[in-house]
Short mmCIF file of N, CA and C in Angstrom, two decimals:
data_model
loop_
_atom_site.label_atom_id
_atom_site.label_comp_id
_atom_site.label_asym_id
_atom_site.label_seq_id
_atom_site.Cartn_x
_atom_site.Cartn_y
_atom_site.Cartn_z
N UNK A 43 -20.15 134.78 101.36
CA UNK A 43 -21.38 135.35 101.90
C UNK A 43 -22.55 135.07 100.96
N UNK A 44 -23.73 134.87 101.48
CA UNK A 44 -24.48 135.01 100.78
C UNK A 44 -26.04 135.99 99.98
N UNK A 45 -26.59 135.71 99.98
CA UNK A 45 -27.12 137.30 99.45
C UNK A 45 -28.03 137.99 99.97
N UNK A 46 -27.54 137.45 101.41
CA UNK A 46 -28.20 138.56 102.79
C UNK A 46 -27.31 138.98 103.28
N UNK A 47 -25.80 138.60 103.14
CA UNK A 47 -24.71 138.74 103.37
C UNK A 47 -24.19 137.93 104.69
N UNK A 48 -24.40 137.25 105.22
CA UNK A 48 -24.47 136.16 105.80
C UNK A 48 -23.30 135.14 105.89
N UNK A 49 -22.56 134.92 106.30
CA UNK A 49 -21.49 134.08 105.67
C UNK A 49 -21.97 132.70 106.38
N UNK A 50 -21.89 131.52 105.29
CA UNK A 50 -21.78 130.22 105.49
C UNK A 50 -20.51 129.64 105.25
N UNK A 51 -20.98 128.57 105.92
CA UNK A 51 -19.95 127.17 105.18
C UNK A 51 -20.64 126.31 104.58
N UNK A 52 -19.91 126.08 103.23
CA UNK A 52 -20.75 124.93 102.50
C UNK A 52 -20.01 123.67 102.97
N UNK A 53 -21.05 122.52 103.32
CA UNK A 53 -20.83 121.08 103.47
C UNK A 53 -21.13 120.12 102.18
N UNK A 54 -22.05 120.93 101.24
CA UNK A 54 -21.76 119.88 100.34
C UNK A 54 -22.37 120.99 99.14
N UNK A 55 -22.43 120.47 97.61
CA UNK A 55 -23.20 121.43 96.81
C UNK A 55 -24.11 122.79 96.70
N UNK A 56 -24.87 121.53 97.33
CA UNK A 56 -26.35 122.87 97.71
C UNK A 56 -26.61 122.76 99.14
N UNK A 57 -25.48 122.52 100.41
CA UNK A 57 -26.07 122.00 101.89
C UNK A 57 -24.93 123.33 102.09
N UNK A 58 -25.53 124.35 103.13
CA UNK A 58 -24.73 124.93 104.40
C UNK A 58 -25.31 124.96 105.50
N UNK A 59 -23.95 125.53 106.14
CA UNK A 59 -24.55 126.18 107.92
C UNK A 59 -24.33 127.74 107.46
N UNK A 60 -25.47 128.02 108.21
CA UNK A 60 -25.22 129.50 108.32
C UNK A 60 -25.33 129.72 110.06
N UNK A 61 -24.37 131.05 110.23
CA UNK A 61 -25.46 131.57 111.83
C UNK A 61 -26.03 133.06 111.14
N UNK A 62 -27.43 132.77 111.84
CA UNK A 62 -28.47 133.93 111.65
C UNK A 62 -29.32 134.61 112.37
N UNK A 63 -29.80 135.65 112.44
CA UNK A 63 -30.30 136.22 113.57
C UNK A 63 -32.33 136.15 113.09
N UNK A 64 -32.87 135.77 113.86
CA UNK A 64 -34.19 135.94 113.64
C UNK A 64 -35.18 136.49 114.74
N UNK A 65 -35.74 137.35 114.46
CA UNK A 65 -36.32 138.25 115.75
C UNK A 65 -35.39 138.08 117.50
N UNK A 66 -34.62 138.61 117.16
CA UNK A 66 -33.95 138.93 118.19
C UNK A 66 -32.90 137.48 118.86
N UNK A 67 -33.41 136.74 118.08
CA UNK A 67 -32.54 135.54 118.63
C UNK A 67 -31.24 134.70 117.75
N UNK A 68 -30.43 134.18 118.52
CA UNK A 68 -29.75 133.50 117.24
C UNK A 68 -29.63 132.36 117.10
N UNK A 69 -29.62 131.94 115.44
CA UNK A 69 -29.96 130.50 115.04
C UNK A 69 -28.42 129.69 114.21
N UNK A 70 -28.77 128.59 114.53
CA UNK A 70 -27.29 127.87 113.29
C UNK A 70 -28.02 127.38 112.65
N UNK A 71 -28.12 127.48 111.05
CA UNK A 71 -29.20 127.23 110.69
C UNK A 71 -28.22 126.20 109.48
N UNK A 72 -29.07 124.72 109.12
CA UNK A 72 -28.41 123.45 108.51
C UNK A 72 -29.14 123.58 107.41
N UNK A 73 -29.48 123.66 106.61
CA UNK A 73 -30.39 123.77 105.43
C UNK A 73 -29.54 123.06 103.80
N UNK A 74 -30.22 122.81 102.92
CA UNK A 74 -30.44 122.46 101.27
C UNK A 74 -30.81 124.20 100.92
N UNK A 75 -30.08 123.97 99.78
CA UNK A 75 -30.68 125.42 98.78
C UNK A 75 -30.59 124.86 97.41
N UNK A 76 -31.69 125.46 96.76
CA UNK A 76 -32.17 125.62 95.27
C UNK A 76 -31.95 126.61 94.58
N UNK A 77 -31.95 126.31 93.21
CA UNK A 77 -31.93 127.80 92.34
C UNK A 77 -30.31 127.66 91.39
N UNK A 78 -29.94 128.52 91.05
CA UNK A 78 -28.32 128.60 90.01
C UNK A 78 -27.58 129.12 91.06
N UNK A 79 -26.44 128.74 90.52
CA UNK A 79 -25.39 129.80 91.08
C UNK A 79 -25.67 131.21 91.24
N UNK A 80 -25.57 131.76 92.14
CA UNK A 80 -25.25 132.79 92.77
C UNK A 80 -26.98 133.36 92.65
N UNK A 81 -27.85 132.69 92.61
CA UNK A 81 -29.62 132.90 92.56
C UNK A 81 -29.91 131.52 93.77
N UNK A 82 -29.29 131.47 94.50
CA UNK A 82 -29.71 130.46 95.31
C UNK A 82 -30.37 130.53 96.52
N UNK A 83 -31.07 130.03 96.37
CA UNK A 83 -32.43 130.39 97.91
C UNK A 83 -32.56 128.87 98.82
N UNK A 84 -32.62 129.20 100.17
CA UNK A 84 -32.91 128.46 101.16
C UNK A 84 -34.08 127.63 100.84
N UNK A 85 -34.09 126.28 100.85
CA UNK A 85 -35.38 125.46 100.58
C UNK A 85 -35.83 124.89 102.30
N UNK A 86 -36.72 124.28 102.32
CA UNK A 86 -37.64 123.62 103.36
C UNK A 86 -36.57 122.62 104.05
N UNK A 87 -36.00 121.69 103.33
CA UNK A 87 -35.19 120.72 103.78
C UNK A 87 -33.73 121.58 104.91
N UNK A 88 -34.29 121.53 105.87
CA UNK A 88 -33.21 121.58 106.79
C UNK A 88 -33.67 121.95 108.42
N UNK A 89 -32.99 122.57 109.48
CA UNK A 89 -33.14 122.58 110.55
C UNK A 89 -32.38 123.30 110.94
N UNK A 90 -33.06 124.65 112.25
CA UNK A 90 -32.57 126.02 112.75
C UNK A 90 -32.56 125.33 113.89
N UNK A 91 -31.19 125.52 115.09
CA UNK A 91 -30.72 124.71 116.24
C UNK A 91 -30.40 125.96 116.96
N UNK A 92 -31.08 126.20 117.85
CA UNK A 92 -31.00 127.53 119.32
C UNK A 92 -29.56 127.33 119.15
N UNK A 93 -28.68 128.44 119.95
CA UNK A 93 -27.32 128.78 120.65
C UNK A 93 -27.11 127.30 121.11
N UNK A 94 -27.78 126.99 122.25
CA UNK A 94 -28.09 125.88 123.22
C UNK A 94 -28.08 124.11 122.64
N UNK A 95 -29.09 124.13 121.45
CA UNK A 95 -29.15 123.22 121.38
C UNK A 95 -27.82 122.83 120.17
N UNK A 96 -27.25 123.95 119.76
CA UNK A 96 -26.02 123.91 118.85
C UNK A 96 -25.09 122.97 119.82
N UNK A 97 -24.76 124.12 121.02
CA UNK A 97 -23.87 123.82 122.07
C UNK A 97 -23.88 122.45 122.42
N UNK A 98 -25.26 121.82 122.41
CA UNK A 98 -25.25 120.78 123.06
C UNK A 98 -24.94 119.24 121.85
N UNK A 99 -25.21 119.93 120.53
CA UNK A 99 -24.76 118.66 119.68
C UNK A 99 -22.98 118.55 119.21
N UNK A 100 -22.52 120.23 119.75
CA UNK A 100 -21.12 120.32 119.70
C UNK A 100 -20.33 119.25 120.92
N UNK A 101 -20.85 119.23 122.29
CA UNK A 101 -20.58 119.03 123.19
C UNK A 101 -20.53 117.28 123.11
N UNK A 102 -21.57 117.13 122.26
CA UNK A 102 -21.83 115.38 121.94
C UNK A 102 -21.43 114.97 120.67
N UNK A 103 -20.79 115.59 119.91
CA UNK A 103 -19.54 115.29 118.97
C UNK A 103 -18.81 113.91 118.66
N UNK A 104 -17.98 113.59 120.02
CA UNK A 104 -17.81 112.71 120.11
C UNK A 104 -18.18 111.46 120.32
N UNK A 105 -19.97 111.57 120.95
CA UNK A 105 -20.14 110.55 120.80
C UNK A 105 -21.04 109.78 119.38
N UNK A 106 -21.55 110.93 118.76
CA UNK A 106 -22.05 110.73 117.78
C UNK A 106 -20.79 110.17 116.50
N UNK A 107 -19.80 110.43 116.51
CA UNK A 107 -18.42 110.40 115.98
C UNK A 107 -18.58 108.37 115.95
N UNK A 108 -18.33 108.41 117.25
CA UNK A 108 -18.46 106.59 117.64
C UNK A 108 -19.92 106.05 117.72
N UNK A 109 -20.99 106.33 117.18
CA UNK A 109 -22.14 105.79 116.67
C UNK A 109 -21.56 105.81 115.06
N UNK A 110 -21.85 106.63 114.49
CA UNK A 110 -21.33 106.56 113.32
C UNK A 110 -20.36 105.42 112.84
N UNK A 111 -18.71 105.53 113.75
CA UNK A 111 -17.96 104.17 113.29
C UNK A 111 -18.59 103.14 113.27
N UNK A 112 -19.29 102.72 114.30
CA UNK A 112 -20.02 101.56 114.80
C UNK A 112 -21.12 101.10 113.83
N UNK A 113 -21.66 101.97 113.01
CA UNK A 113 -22.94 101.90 112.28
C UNK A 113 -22.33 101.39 110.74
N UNK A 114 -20.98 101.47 110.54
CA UNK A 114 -19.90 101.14 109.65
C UNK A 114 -19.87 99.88 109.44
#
């Protein structure tokens, strides 16, 4: 969790997903964080994706999966 209590997953060092609630709505939020261990704050570098538009890059998974090989 983190120190809104929040639980993420980290994807890399300083990169998670979180899901978060912001005025009444909810976000998956992709972001970079700065700062030390366990003083770490959300920076600018990243992107909050509606329910919807989550759903819809889950849903296209696979094809982004085979752009990727292809781009190999």
């Amino acid at each position: 969790k983190n120190y809104e209590g929040d639980q993420y997953i980290e994807l890399a060092k300083k990169r998670r997903v979180t899901v978060r609630s912001f005025k009444g709505t909810t976000y998956v939020d992709i972001r970079e964080f700065y700062g030390d261990a366990g003083d770490e704050k959300p920076g600018k570098k990243g992107i909050s994706l509606s329910v919807e538009q989550w759903q819809t890059l889950v849903q296209s998974a696979s094809i982004v999966d085979a752009m990727v090989k292809r781009a190999k």
